[in-house]
Coordinates of C-alpha atoms in Angstrom, one line a residue:
M1 CA -5.1 -18.3 -0.3
W2 CA -1.7 -18.1 1.4
P3 CA -1.4 -21.2 3.6
G4 CA 0.3 -20.6 7.0
I5 CA 0.1 -16.8 6.8
D6 CA -2.7 -14.7 8.5
T7 CA -3.8 -11.9 6.2
A8 CA -6.5 -9.3 6.0
E9 CA -8.5 -11.6 3.8
D10 CA -8.7 -14.1 6.7
E11 CA -10.3 -11.4 8.9
V12 CA -12.7 -10.5 6.1
I13 CA -13.8 -14.1 5.8
Q14 CA -14.7 -14.2 9.5
R15 CA -16.7 -11.0 9.1
L16 CA -18.5 -12.5 6.1
I17 CA -19.4 -15.5 8.2
L18 CA -20.8 -13.2 11.0
A19 CA -22.7 -11.0 8.5
S20 CA -24.2 -14.0 6.7
K21 CA -25.7 -15.3 9.9
K22 CA -27.7 -12.1 10.2
I23 CA -29.5 -12.9 6.9
D24 CA -29.7 -16.7 7.6
V25 CA -27.0 -17.7 5.1
E26 CA -24.3 -20.3 5.7
V27 CA -20.7 -19.5 4.5
I28 CA -18.5 -22.3 3.1
V29 CA -14.8 -21.5 2.9
I30 CA -12.9 -23.0 -0.1
N31 CA -9.4 -23.0 -1.3
T32 CA -8.2 -21.5 -4.6
S33 CA -9.2 -24.8 -6.4
G34 CA -12.8 -24.5 -5.2
E35 CA -12.3 -27.4 -2.8
L36 CA -13.7 -27.4 0.8
L37 CA -11.0 -26.5 3.3
D38 CA -12.2 -29.3 5.7
E39 CA -12.8 -31.8 2.9
P40 CA -10.2 -31.1 0.1
S41 CA -11.4 -34.0 -2.0
R42 CA -14.7 -32.3 -2.6
K43 CA -15.0 -29.5 -5.2
I44 CA -18.0 -27.2 -5.0
G45 CA -20.5 -26.6 -7.8
D46 CA -23.6 -24.7 -8.5
E47 CA -25.6 -27.3 -6.5
D48 CA -23.6 -26.5 -3.4
V49 CA -23.5 -22.7 -3.3
D50 CA -25.5 -19.7 -4.4
F51 CA -22.4 -17.9 -5.4
V52 CA -18.7 -17.5 -4.5
I53 CA -16.9 -14.3 -3.5
H54 CA -13.2 -13.9 -4.3
L55 CA -11.5 -11.3 -2.2
H56 CA -8.2 -11.0 -4.1
F57 CA -7.3 -10.6 -7.8
E58 CA -4.7 -13.4 -7.5
T59 CA -7.4 -16.1 -7.6
P60 CA -9.3 -16.9 -10.9
K61 CA -12.5 -18.8 -11.0
T62 CA -11.5 -22.5 -11.0
Y63 CA -14.9 -24.3 -10.3
D64 CA -18.3 -24.6 -11.8
A65 CA -20.4 -22.1 -9.8
F66 CA -21.4 -18.5 -10.1
S67 CA -18.5 -16.2 -8.9
F68 CA -18.0 -12.6 -7.9
V69 CA -14.7 -10.9 -7.5
A70 CA -14.4 -7.9 -5.1
L71 CA -12.8 -4.9 -6.7
W72 CA -10.9 -3.9 -3.6
N73 CA -7.4 -3.2 -4.8
P74 CA -6.0 0.0 -6.4
I75 CA -4.7 -0.3 -9.9
D76 CA -1.1 0.3 -8.8
F77 CA -1.2 -3.1 -7.0
Y78 CA -1.8 -4.7 -10.4
F79 CA 1.2 -2.9 -11.9
E80 CA 3.3 -4.1 -9.0
W81 CA 2.2 -7.7 -9.1
G82 CA 1.8 -8.1 -12.8
Y83 CA -0.9 -6.1 -14.6
R84 CA -1.9 -8.4 -17.5
K85 CA -1.7 -11.6 -15.5
Y86 CA -3.9 -10.6 -12.6
S87 CA -6.2 -8.4 -14.7
S88 CA -6.9 -11.5 -16.8
N89 CA -7.9 -13.3 -13.6
L90 CA -10.7 -10.8 -13.0
V91 CA -12.6 -11.6 -16.2
T92 CA -12.6 -15.3 -15.4
H93 CA -15.4 -14.4 -12.9
D94 CA -19.0 -14.0 -13.7
D95 CA -19.6 -10.7 -12.0
F96 CA -18.0 -7.9 -10.0
L97 CA -18.5 -6.3 -6.6
S98 CA -17.7 -2.6 -6.5
C99 CA -16.6 -0.7 -3.5
G100 CA -17.3 2.7 -4.9
S101 CA -13.9 3.4 -6.6
A102 CA -14.3 4.9 -10.0
S103 CA -10.7 3.9 -10.8
S104 CA -11.3 0.2 -9.9
D105 CA -14.7 0.1 -11.7
D106 CA -13.2 1.7 -14.9
H107 CA -10.4 -0.9 -14.8
I108 CA -12.9 -3.8 -15.1
K109 CA -15.0 -1.8 -17.6
R110 CA -11.9 -1.5 -19.9
L111 CA -11.2 -5.2 -19.6
C112 CA -14.8 -6.2 -20.4
L113 CA -15.4 -3.7 -23.2
P114 CA -13.9 -5.8 -26.1
L115 CA -15.3 -9.1 -24.7
G116 CA -19.0 -8.6 -24.7
T117 CA -19.5 -11.4 -22.1
H118 CA -19.8 -9.4 -18.9
L119 CA -21.9 -6.7 -17.3
E120 CA -20.6 -3.5 -15.8
P121 CA -20.3 -3.5 -12.0
D122 CA -23.6 -2.7 -10.3
L123 CA -23.6 -4.5 -7.0
H124 CA -21.5 -3.4 -4.0
L125 CA -19.6 -5.0 -1.2
F126 CA -17.3 -3.0 1.1
H127 CA -14.6 -4.5 3.2
S128 CA -16.6 -3.6 6.3
L129 CA -18.5 -5.7 8.8
A130 CA -22.0 -6.3 10.3
T131 CA -21.2 -7.0 13.9
P132 CA -20.3 -6.0 16.5
I133 CA -21.6 -2.4 16.2
L134 CA -20.7 -0.7 19.5
E135 CA -22.0 2.3 21.3
P136 CA -20.0 5.5 20.4
T137 CA -17.3 6.2 23.0
L138 CA -14.1 8.1 23.5
G139 CA -12.8 5.1 25.5
E140 CA -9.4 5.8 26.9
K141 CA -8.8 8.6 24.4
K142 CA -6.0 6.7 22.9
I143 CA -5.2 6.2 19.2
F144 CA -5.6 2.7 17.9
Y145 CA -3.2 1.5 15.1
V146 CA -2.8 -2.0 13.7
G147 CA -0.3 -3.2 11.2
I148 CA 3.3 -4.4 10.4
N149 CA 6.3 -2.2 10.8
W150 CA 7.7 -2.8 7.3
E151 CA 10.8 -0.7 8.0
R152 CA 12.2 -3.5 10.3
L153 CA 11.9 -5.9 7.3
G154 CA 14.3 -3.9 5.2
K155 CA 11.4 -2.5 3.1
G156 CA 12.6 1.1 3.7
E157 CA 10.7 3.7 5.8
G158 CA 7.2 2.6 6.8
R159 CA 4.3 4.6 5.4
H160 CA 3.9 6.5 8.6
S161 CA 7.0 5.6 10.6
N162 CA 7.9 9.2 11.8
L163 CA 4.3 9.8 12.9
L164 CA 4.1 6.6 14.8
K165 CA 7.5 7.2 16.5
A166 CA 6.3 10.7 17.6
L167 CA 3.0 9.5 18.9
D168 CA 4.7 6.6 20.7
E169 CA 6.4 9.2 22.9
T170 CA 3.1 10.8 23.9
G171 CA 1.7 7.7 25.6
Q172 CA -1.6 8.2 23.6
L173 CA -1.0 5.4 21.1
E174 CA -1.8 1.7 21.1
I175 CA -0.2 -0.4 18.4
Y176 CA -1.4 -3.9 17.6
G177 CA 0.0 -6.4 15.2
P178 CA 2.3 -9.4 15.0
E179 CA 5.2 -9.2 17.4
V180 CA 7.4 -11.3 15.2
F181 CA 7.1 -11.4 11.4
Q182 CA 9.5 -13.3 9.1
G183 CA 11.7 -13.9 12.1
I184 CA 12.0 -10.2 13.0
N185 CA 10.6 -8.4 16.1
V186 CA 9.0 -5.7 14.0
W187 CA 7.8 -3.5 16.8
D188 CA 10.8 -3.8 19.1
G189 CA 11.4 -0.5 20.9
Y190 CA 7.9 0.8 20.7
K191 CA 6.5 1.4 24.2
S192 CA 2.9 1.5 22.9
F193 CA 3.0 -2.0 21.3
K194 CA 0.3 -4.2 22.8
G195 CA 0.7 -7.4 20.9
G196 CA -1.3 -9.3 18.3
L197 CA -5.1 -9.7 17.9
P198 CA -7.0 -12.8 16.8
F199 CA -8.2 -12.9 13.2
D200 CA -11.8 -13.6 14.4
G201 CA -13.7 -10.7 13.0
V202 CA -14.5 -9.1 16.4
S203 CA -11.3 -8.6 18.5
V204 CA -10.1 -5.6 16.4
I205 CA -13.5 -3.8 17.0
H206 CA -13.4 -4.3 20.7
A207 CA -9.7 -3.1 20.9
I208 CA -10.7 0.1 18.9
H209 CA -13.7 0.6 21.2
K210 CA -11.4 0.4 24.2
A211 CA -9.0 2.9 22.8
G212 CA -11.6 5.3 21.5
I213 CA -9.8 6.9 18.6
T214 CA -8.9 5.3 15.2
L215 CA -6.1 6.4 13.0
A216 CA -7.2 5.4 9.4
L217 CA -4.4 6.3 7.0
S218 CA -4.2 5.3 3.3
S219 CA -1.3 4.3 1.1
S220 CA -0.7 6.6 -1.9
A221 CA -2.1 3.9 -4.2
H222 CA -5.4 3.9 -2.2
V223 CA -5.6 7.7 -2.2
D224 CA -5.1 7.8 -6.0
A225 CA -7.8 5.2 -6.5
G226 CA -10.3 6.6 -4.1
L227 CA -10.2 3.3 -2.1
M228 CA -10.5 3.3 1.6
S229 CA -8.9 0.6 3.8
S230 CA -11.0 -1.5 6.2
R231 CA -9.7 0.7 9.1
L232 CA -12.3 3.4 8.5
F233 CA -15.2 1.0 8.7
E234 CA -13.8 -0.7 11.7
G235 CA -13.3 2.5 13.6
V236 CA -16.8 3.8 12.8
A237 CA -18.4 0.4 13.7
A238 CA -16.5 0.4 17.0
G239 CA -18.0 3.8 17.9
S240 CA -14.7 5.6 17.9
V241 CA -13.7 9.0 16.6
V242 CA -11.8 8.5 13.3
I243 CA -8.9 10.6 12.2
V244 CA -8.4 10.1 8.4
D245 CA -6.3 11.5 5.6
E246 CA -7.4 13.2 2.4
N247 CA -8.7 10.0 0.8
E248 CA -11.7 11.3 -1.3
F249 CA -13.8 8.3 -0.3
A250 CA -13.9 9.4 3.3
R251 CA -14.9 13.0 2.6
K252 CA -17.4 12.0 -0.1
N253 CA -19.2 9.5 2.0
F254 CA -18.7 10.7 5.6
A255 CA -18.4 14.5 5.2
E256 CA -17.6 16.3 8.5
T257 CA -18.3 13.3 10.7
L258 CA -14.6 12.5 10.6
L259 CA -11.4 14.4 11.5
Y260 CA -9.1 15.0 8.6
I261 CA -5.4 15.6 8.2
K262 CA -3.3 16.5 5.2
T263 CA -0.5 14.1 4.4
I264 CA 0.2 14.7 0.7
G265 CA 3.3 16.9 0.4
E266 CA 3.4 17.4 4.2
S267 CA 6.4 16.9 6.4
P268 CA 6.3 14.2 9.1
E269 CA 6.4 17.0 11.7
S270 CA 3.3 18.7 10.0
I271 CA 1.4 15.4 10.0
T272 CA 2.2 14.7 13.6
S273 CA 1.2 18.3 14.6
Q274 CA -2.2 17.9 12.9
V275 CA -2.9 14.6 14.7
K276 CA -1.9 16.1 18.1
M277 CA -4.3 19.1 17.4
H278 CA -7.1 16.7 16.8
L279 CA -6.3 14.9 20.1
E280 CA -6.4 18.2 21.9
W281 CA -9.8 19.0 20.3
I282 CA -11.2 15.7 21.3
N283 CA -10.1 16.2 24.9
S284 CA -11.5 19.8 24.9
Y285 CA -14.8 19.0 23.2
P286 CA -15.8 15.4 24.1
E287 CA -19.5 15.8 23.4
E288 CA -18.9 17.2 19.9
A289 CA -16.4 14.4 19.3
L290 CA -19.0 11.8 20.3
K291 CA -21.5 13.4 18.0
K292 CA -19.1 13.0 15.1
A293 CA -18.7 9.3 16.1
R294 CA -22.4 8.8 16.3
D295 CA -23.2 10.5 13.0
A296 CA -20.4 8.6 11.2
Q297 CA -21.8 5.3 12.6
N298 CA -25.3 6.1 11.3
I299 CA -23.9 6.7 7.8
F300 CA -22.0 3.4 8.1
L301 CA -25.2 1.5 9.0
E302 CA -27.2 3.1 6.2
K303 CA -24.6 2.6 3.4
F304 CA -21.8 0.2 4.2
E305 CA -22.9 -2.4 6.8
M306 CA -22.0 -5.8 5.4
A307 CA -25.1 -7.8 6.0
S308 CA -27.2 -5.2 4.2
S309 CA -24.8 -5.4 1.2
L310 CA -25.1 -9.2 1.1
D311 CA -28.9 -9.0 1.3
K312 CA -28.9 -6.7 -1.7
I313 CA -26.7 -9.0 -3.6
Y314 CA -29.1 -11.9 -3.0
K315 CA -32.1 -9.8 -4.1
K316 CA -30.5 -8.7 -7.3
L317 CA -28.7 -11.9 -8.2
P318 CA -31.5 -13.5 -10.3
E319 CA -31.8 -10.5 -12.5
R320 CA -28.0 -10.3 -12.9
K321 CA -27.9 -13.9 -14.0
K322 CA -30.7 -13.3 -16.4
L323 CA -29.0 -10.3 -18.0
L324 CA -25.7 -12.3 -18.2
A325 CA -27.4 -15.2 -19.9
E326 CA -28.9 -12.9 -22.5
K327 CA -25.5 -11.4 -23.1
Y328 CA -23.4 -14.5 -23.8
L329 CA -25.3 -17.8 -23.6
N330 CA -27.1 -19.7 -26.4
K331 CA -30.6 -18.5 -27.3
T332 CA -31.7 -21.5 -29.4
K333 CA -30.9 -25.2 -29.8
D334 CA -30.7 -25.0 -33.6
F335 CA -27.0 -26.2 -33.8
K336 CA -26.2 -29.8 -33.4
L337 CA -23.2 -30.3 -31.1
V338 CA -21.0 -33.4 -31.2
V339 CA -18.3 -33.8 -28.6
F340 CA -15.6 -36.5 -29.1
G341 CA -14.2 -37.7 -25.8
F342 CA -10.8 -39.5 -26.3
L343 CA -9.4 -42.0 -23.9
N344 CA -5.9 -42.8 -25.1
H345 CA -5.7 -45.3 -22.3
F346 CA -8.9 -46.6 -20.8
N347 CA -9.7 -46.3 -17.1
K348 CA -13.1 -45.9 -15.5
E349 CA -12.3 -42.7 -13.6
N350 CA -11.4 -40.9 -16.8
F351 CA -14.4 -42.4 -18.6
L352 CA -16.8 -41.1 -16.0
H353 CA -15.0 -37.7 -15.9
L354 CA -15.8 -37.2 -19.6
V355 CA -19.3 -38.4 -19.2
S356 CA -20.1 -36.1 -16.2
G357 CA -18.5 -33.1 -17.9
F358 CA -20.7 -33.6 -20.9
E359 CA -23.9 -34.3 -19.0
K360 CA -23.7 -31.1 -17.0
Q361 CA -23.6 -29.0 -20.1
T362 CA -26.5 -26.6 -20.2
Y363 CA -26.8 -26.8 -24.0
G364 CA -29.4 -29.3 -25.0
N365 CA -28.9 -30.4 -28.6
K366 CA -25.7 -32.4 -27.9
K367 CA -24.1 -35.8 -28.4
L368 CA -21.0 -37.3 -26.8
E369 CA -19.0 -39.9 -28.7
L370 CA -16.4 -41.6 -26.5
V371 CA -13.5 -43.1 -28.4
V372 CA -11.8 -46.1 -26.8
D373 CA -9.1 -48.4 -28.1
T374 CA -10.7 -51.6 -29.6
A375 CA -8.9 -54.0 -27.3
E376 CA -9.6 -52.0 -24.2
Y377 CA -13.2 -51.7 -25.3
E378 CA -13.6 -55.4 -25.6
A379 CA -12.0 -55.9 -22.1
N380 CA -14.4 -53.5 -20.5
K381 CA -17.4 -53.8 -22.8
N382 CA -20.0 -54.8 -20.2
W383 CA -19.1 -52.0 -17.8
I384 CA -19.0 -49.4 -20.6
M385 CA -22.4 -50.5 -22.0
R386 CA -24.0 -50.4 -18.5
T387 CA -22.6 -47.0 -17.9
I388 CA -23.6 -45.3 -21.1
G389 CA -27.0 -47.1 -20.9
K390 CA -27.8 -44.8 -18.0
C391 CA -26.9 -41.7 -20.0
H392 CA -28.6 -39.6 -22.6
N393 CA -27.0 -39.1 -26.0
V394 CA -23.8 -40.8 -25.1
S395 CA -22.2 -43.5 -27.3
C396 CA -18.9 -45.3 -27.5
S397 CA -16.8 -45.8 -30.6
P398 CA -14.2 -48.5 -30.5
Y399 CA -11.1 -47.6 -32.7
K400 CA -7.7 -49.1 -33.0
L401 CA -5.8 -46.4 -31.1
I402 CA -2.9 -48.7 -30.2
Y403 CA -1.3 -51.3 -32.4
R404 CA -0.2 -54.4 -30.4
D405 CA 2.1 -57.4 -31.0
N406 CA 1.1 -61.0 -30.7
E407 CA 1.4 -60.8 -26.9
C408 CA -0.9 -57.8 -26.9
E409 CA 1.9 -55.4 -25.9
P410 CA 1.6 -51.9 -27.3
V411 CA 4.0 -51.2 -30.1
K412 CA 2.7 -48.1 -31.9
K413 CA 0.0 -45.4 -31.6
A414 CA -2.4 -44.7 -34.4
K415 CA -1.9 -41.4 -36.0
W416 CA -4.3 -39.3 -34.1
G417 CA -5.3 -37.0 -37.0
K418 CA -6.5 -40.1 -38.9
V419 CA -8.6 -41.3 -36.0
F420 CA -10.2 -37.9 -35.7
Y421 CA -10.8 -37.5 -39.4
D422 CA -12.6 -40.8 -39.7
L423 CA -14.9 -39.9 -36.9
V424 CA -15.7 -36.3 -38.1
V425 CA -16.4 -37.1 -41.7
K426 CA -19.5 -39.1 -40.6
Y427 CA -21.2 -35.7 -39.9
E428 CA -22.4 -33.3 -42.5
P429 CA -20.7 -29.9 -42.9
G430 CA -21.9 -27.3 -40.5
V431 CA -22.3 -29.6 -37.5
L432 CA -20.4 -28.1 -34.5
V433 CA -17.6 -30.3 -33.3
S434 CA -15.4 -30.3 -30.2
I435 CA -12.7 -32.6 -28.7
I436 CA -12.0 -33.3 -25.1
F437 CA -9.4 -35.4 -23.3
P438 CA -9.5 -36.6 -19.7
N439 CA -6.9 -34.0 -18.6
E440 CA -9.4 -31.2 -19.4
C441 CA -12.3 -30.0 -17.3
I442 CA -15.1 -27.8 -18.7
F443 CA -17.7 -25.7 -16.9
S444 CA -21.4 -26.3 -17.4
E445 CA -22.0 -23.2 -19.6
H446 CA -18.8 -23.9 -21.7
Y447 CA -20.5 -25.0 -25.0
S448 CA -23.5 -22.7 -24.5
S449 CA -21.2 -19.7 -24.6
L450 CA -19.3 -21.0 -27.6
I451 CA -22.5 -21.8 -29.5
R452 CA -23.8 -18.2 -28.9
S453 CA -20.9 -17.0 -31.1
F454 CA -22.2 -19.1 -34.0
E455 CA -25.7 -17.7 -33.4
D456 CA -24.5 -14.2 -33.5
E457 CA -22.3 -14.7 -36.5
P458 CA -23.7 -17.2 -39.0
E459 CA -20.5 -17.2 -41.1
L460 CA -18.3 -18.1 -38.1
E461 CA -16.1 -21.1 -38.6
L462 CA -14.5 -21.5 -35.1
S463 CA -14.9 -20.1 -31.6
Y464 CA -12.7 -20.6 -28.6
T465 CA -12.6 -19.7 -24.9
D466 CA -9.8 -18.6 -22.6
V467 CA -8.3 -21.4 -20.5
L468 CA -6.8 -22.0 -17.1
L469 CA -3.6 -24.0 -17.1
M470 CA -3.3 -26.0 -13.9
H471 CA -0.2 -27.7 -12.3
R472 CA 0.6 -29.2 -8.9
D473 CA 3.7 -28.8 -6.8
K474 CA 5.4 -31.6 -4.8
D475 CA 2.8 -31.2 -2.0
S476 CA -0.1 -31.5 -4.5
N477 CA -1.0 -27.8 -4.1
K478 CA -2.7 -26.6 -7.3
F479 CA -1.7 -23.4 -9.2
Y480 CA -3.5 -21.8 -12.1
S481 CA -2.6 -19.3 -14.8
T482 CA -5.0 -17.7 -17.2
V483 CA -4.3 -17.9 -21.0
E484 CA -6.3 -15.6 -23.3
G485 CA -4.9 -16.1 -26.8
V486 CA -4.0 -19.1 -29.0
E487 CA -0.4 -19.7 -29.8
I488 CA -0.5 -22.2 -32.7
Y489 CA 2.3 -24.8 -33.0
S490 CA 3.9 -23.7 -29.7
D491 CA 7.0 -25.7 -28.9
D492 CA 6.4 -25.0 -25.1
Y493 CA 5.2 -28.2 -23.7
N494 CA 3.9 -26.5 -20.5
N495 CA 1.8 -24.0 -22.5
P496 CA -0.6 -26.2 -24.6
S497 CA -3.4 -24.7 -26.6
G498 CA -5.8 -27.5 -25.5
F499 CA -8.7 -29.1 -27.3
S500 CA -12.0 -28.6 -25.6
R501 CA -11.7 -24.8 -25.6
F502 CA -12.3 -24.9 -29.4
L503 CA -15.7 -25.4 -31.2
F504 CA -15.7 -25.5 -35.0
K505 CA -18.0 -26.3 -37.9
V506 CA -17.2 -29.5 -39.8
P507 CA -15.4 -28.1 -42.9
K508 CA -16.4 -28.8 -46.5
D509 CA -13.1 -27.7 -47.9
D510 CA -10.6 -30.0 -49.6
W511 CA -7.8 -29.0 -47.2
F512 CA -9.5 -30.9 -44.3
S513 CA -9.2 -34.3 -46.1
L514 CA -5.7 -33.5 -47.4
V515 CA -4.2 -32.5 -44.1
I516 CA -6.1 -33.8 -41.0
P517 CA -5.5 -37.5 -41.6
Y518 CA -1.8 -37.0 -41.7
L519 CA -1.4 -35.0 -38.5
N520 CA -0.4 -36.2 -35.0
F521 CA -1.7 -34.2 -32.1
S522 CA -1.9 -30.7 -33.7
V523 CA -5.3 -31.1 -35.2
M524 CA -6.8 -28.0 -33.5
D525 CA -3.7 -25.9 -34.5
A526 CA -4.5 -26.7 -38.1
V527 CA -8.3 -26.1 -37.8
Y528 CA -7.6 -22.8 -36.0
C529 CA -5.1 -21.7 -38.7
K530 CA -7.4 -22.5 -41.6
S531 CA -10.5 -21.0 -40.1
K532 CA -10.9 -17.6 -41.8
I533 CA -13.6 -16.3 -39.4
K534 CA -13.1 -17.1 -35.7
K535 CA -14.1 -15.5 -32.4
R536 CA -12.7 -15.5 -28.9
V537 CA -15.2 -15.9 -26.0
G538 CA -13.6 -14.0 -23.2
R539 CA -14.3 -16.5 -20.4
A540 CA -12.0 -19.1 -19.1
S541 CA -14.5 -22.0 -18.9
C542 CA -11.9 -24.8 -19.5
I543 CA -9.1 -26.1 -17.3
I544 CA -6.1 -28.0 -18.7
D545 CA -4.0 -30.2 -16.4
I546 CA -0.6 -29.6 -18.0
Q547 CA 1.0 -32.5 -16.1
N548 CA -1.3 -35.1 -17.7
L549 CA -1.3 -34.1 -21.4
C550 CA -2.5 -36.6 -24.0
Y551 CA 1.0 -36.7 -25.6
Q552 CA 4.5 -37.0 -24.1
H553 CA 7.2 -34.4 -24.1
S554 CA 9.2 -36.6 -26.5
E555 CA 6.4 -36.4 -29.1
M556 CA 6.9 -32.6 -29.4
R557 CA 9.3 -33.4 -32.2
L558 CA 6.3 -34.4 -34.3
L559 CA 5.0 -30.9 -34.1
N560 CA 7.3 -29.6 -36.9
N561 CA 6.2 -32.5 -39.2
D562 CA 2.6 -31.5 -38.6
K563 CA 3.4 -27.9 -39.4
Q564 CA 5.1 -28.7 -42.7
I565 CA 2.0 -30.7 -43.8
L566 CA -0.3 -27.8 -43.0
L567 CA 2.0 -25.3 -44.8
D568 CA 1.4 -27.2 -48.0
V569 CA -2.2 -25.9 -48.1
L570 CA -1.6 -22.3 -46.7
N571 CA -1.8 -19.3 -49.0
I572 CA 0.6 -16.4 -48.6
N573 CA -1.6 -14.6 -46.0
E574 CA -2.2 -17.7 -44.0
R575 CA 1.6 -18.3 -43.8
K576 CA 2.3 -15.0 -42.0
P577 CA 2.2 -16.5 -38.5
F578 CA 5.0 -18.9 -39.7
E579 CA 7.1 -16.3 -41.4
V580 CA 9.9 -16.2 -39.0
S581 CA 10.1 -20.0 -38.5
L582 CA 10.2 -20.5 -42.2
L583 CA 13.0 -18.0 -42.6
Q584 CA 14.9 -19.8 -39.8
E585 CA 14.5 -23.1 -41.7
K586 CA 15.5 -21.6 -45.0
N587 CA 18.6 -20.0 -43.6
V588 CA 19.6 -22.7 -41.1
G589 CA 23.4 -22.8 -40.6
K590 CA 23.9 -19.4 -42.4
D591 CA 25.6 -16.4 -41.0
Y592 CA 23.2 -13.4 -41.0
K593 CA 25.6 -11.6 -43.3
Y594 CA 24.8 -14.2 -46.1
M595 CA 21.0 -13.9 -45.7
S596 CA 19.0 -11.7 -48.0
M597 CA 18.2 -8.1 -46.9
E598 CA 14.5 -8.9 -47.0
D599 CA 15.0 -12.0 -44.8
N600 CA 17.0 -9.9 -42.3
R601 CA 14.4 -7.2 -42.3
I602 CA 11.6 -9.7 -41.5
L603 CA 13.6 -11.3 -38.7
L604 CA 14.5 -7.9 -37.2
A605 CA 11.0 -6.6 -37.4
S606 CA 9.7 -9.7 -35.6
M607 CA 12.3 -9.2 -32.9
F608 CA 11.3 -5.6 -32.4
D609 CA 7.6 -6.7 -32.2
S610 CA 8.4 -9.2 -29.5
L611 CA 10.3 -6.7 -27.3
P612 CA 8.5 -4.7 -24.5
L613 CA 9.1 -1.4 -26.4
P614 CA 6.8 1.6 -26.9
D615 CA 4.6 1.3 -30.0
F616 CA 6.0 4.5 -31.5
F617 CA 9.5 3.1 -31.3
K618 CA 8.4 -0.2 -33.0
R619 CA 6.6 1.7 -35.8
N620 CA 9.6 3.9 -36.5
S621 CA 11.9 0.9 -36.4
R622 CA 9.8 -0.9 -39.0
R623 CA 9.8 2.2 -41.2
L624 CA 13.6 2.5 -40.9
L625 CA 14.0 -1.2 -41.8
R626 CA 11.8 -0.9 -44.9
L627 CA 13.8 2.2 -46.0
V628 CA 17.1 0.5 -45.6
S629 CA 15.8 -2.5 -47.5
K630 CA 14.7 -0.3 -50.4
L631 CA 18.0 1.6 -50.5
Q632 CA 19.9 -1.7 -50.5
I633 CA 17.8 -2.9 -53.5
K634 CA 18.4 0.3 -55.4
G635 CA 22.1 0.1 -54.6
N636 CA 22.2 -3.4 -56.1

């Protein structure tokens, strides 16, 4: 996930590998694009894996296989990283793995409530382990602590700096972690620093076992969310006595098998005193301390051991998939689906990409019509016919997409709206139509989920999914961002609406024949705008490669031409999304002082709506603007 940096997620992966061996399951490690780490050219699919587990909210689902995301982070982390961006990543996944935090579970329930495409969390996976499970011991009666001393990195005081400094003087502390982080010796001056530990899933457990006592402290965000760090599970599995703070997860699940300290509102001296008192108790009552360690380990084995959690996931997975399918996938095959695959410039790789994306679709009543330039079709006719001859319900439609001179050099592109219109009008109104270009990738249930919307709402005219926008850096690393809504006629070249995310009924209205043939590449913007009844499917089942769009950046100037043609057929309500841009065109070159009061009011109201201000402030501002506008009219 973060190349070149060892993280807690790397340790969890090793523990998942060890846990899976106990239930005879192989683990395949993939990157954020769903590609094998040891074979980056190969992307996994449903045929390769039973499911995928994502350990962090930063990674959306980017491949065609069933995915879980672990709900392991407190909500405060989302606020720090970017709440909306990373919350959107969560709902790209098929299902969720709870770790017993009501706060984290409620977070995903809120996100799913308006979508209707997911189930509430039911399965559990804790950031624990399955092996090694070691015999309870007091070891050397020293406190184990592992981490990074953030204070040395200029991050301010560490969470427990004063406590660690005090314990460092006692000789009863053992600190593990990176010696050097970001070029700084983070534990310099600590006598109890022992060095780093391998991220192998087992070394931490053995180090804890040797020390005998675990200090499992939580951040304030974890305490608020009722989320426990992996340190508690590690300490219990290692057979150590665990000293823990007032995190409700610990007391709720482990009761009096742990030793507790109060940290909220307590001074560093008070916290240190409490820890020292527990150390004295352990030394004075070793048998009772061992009993706590043994009882805590029994609870761990019963409720939190990782292999058992994975086994339960496997047993319940078929039922979860069935319930999910009933919730958001097509129930019948009554609708006829026609997909137009456009190749602006023919090449075999893109041709096969469109065919394979269509053939893997789970919806059955479907047809793919591939649109190829006439000259390129003739040059590749034999290969094309052999290829589609092996396919089911795939045809090829030659069309003059490119006008050429006498030397067959391209001189002009056909107007794309005209090409699309000529193809679509062959089908009767009500047929479901979609468009796809080679820079787009769709998951196998993409059209099934869109068609379900039409089954549920017979009057529906258009449905659309969320999308993932993908780009590469100079080293070919891929990055993804989730887009939920549709921004029609956006002039941001790097934020396209896409094509295959939309599915619509062939219209029978006059506007379609009056507008579509005269458009360039904004066909779906027009269809979206004119569709009175539309529905969002809250799953990102389409990926758009924004570095290989079907139109060039220089062609963005045609967008305004397309918008003007569409505006000709829009009524006053349909024009509202264009209100501000129309005012800007109307008043181009004017000083705001010479604009009408009503035009000024609309522009100011739009500005307030776009600012990150409280809703009550926006409402009151709009009321004030309306009042001023009325007073101005009366005054005139």
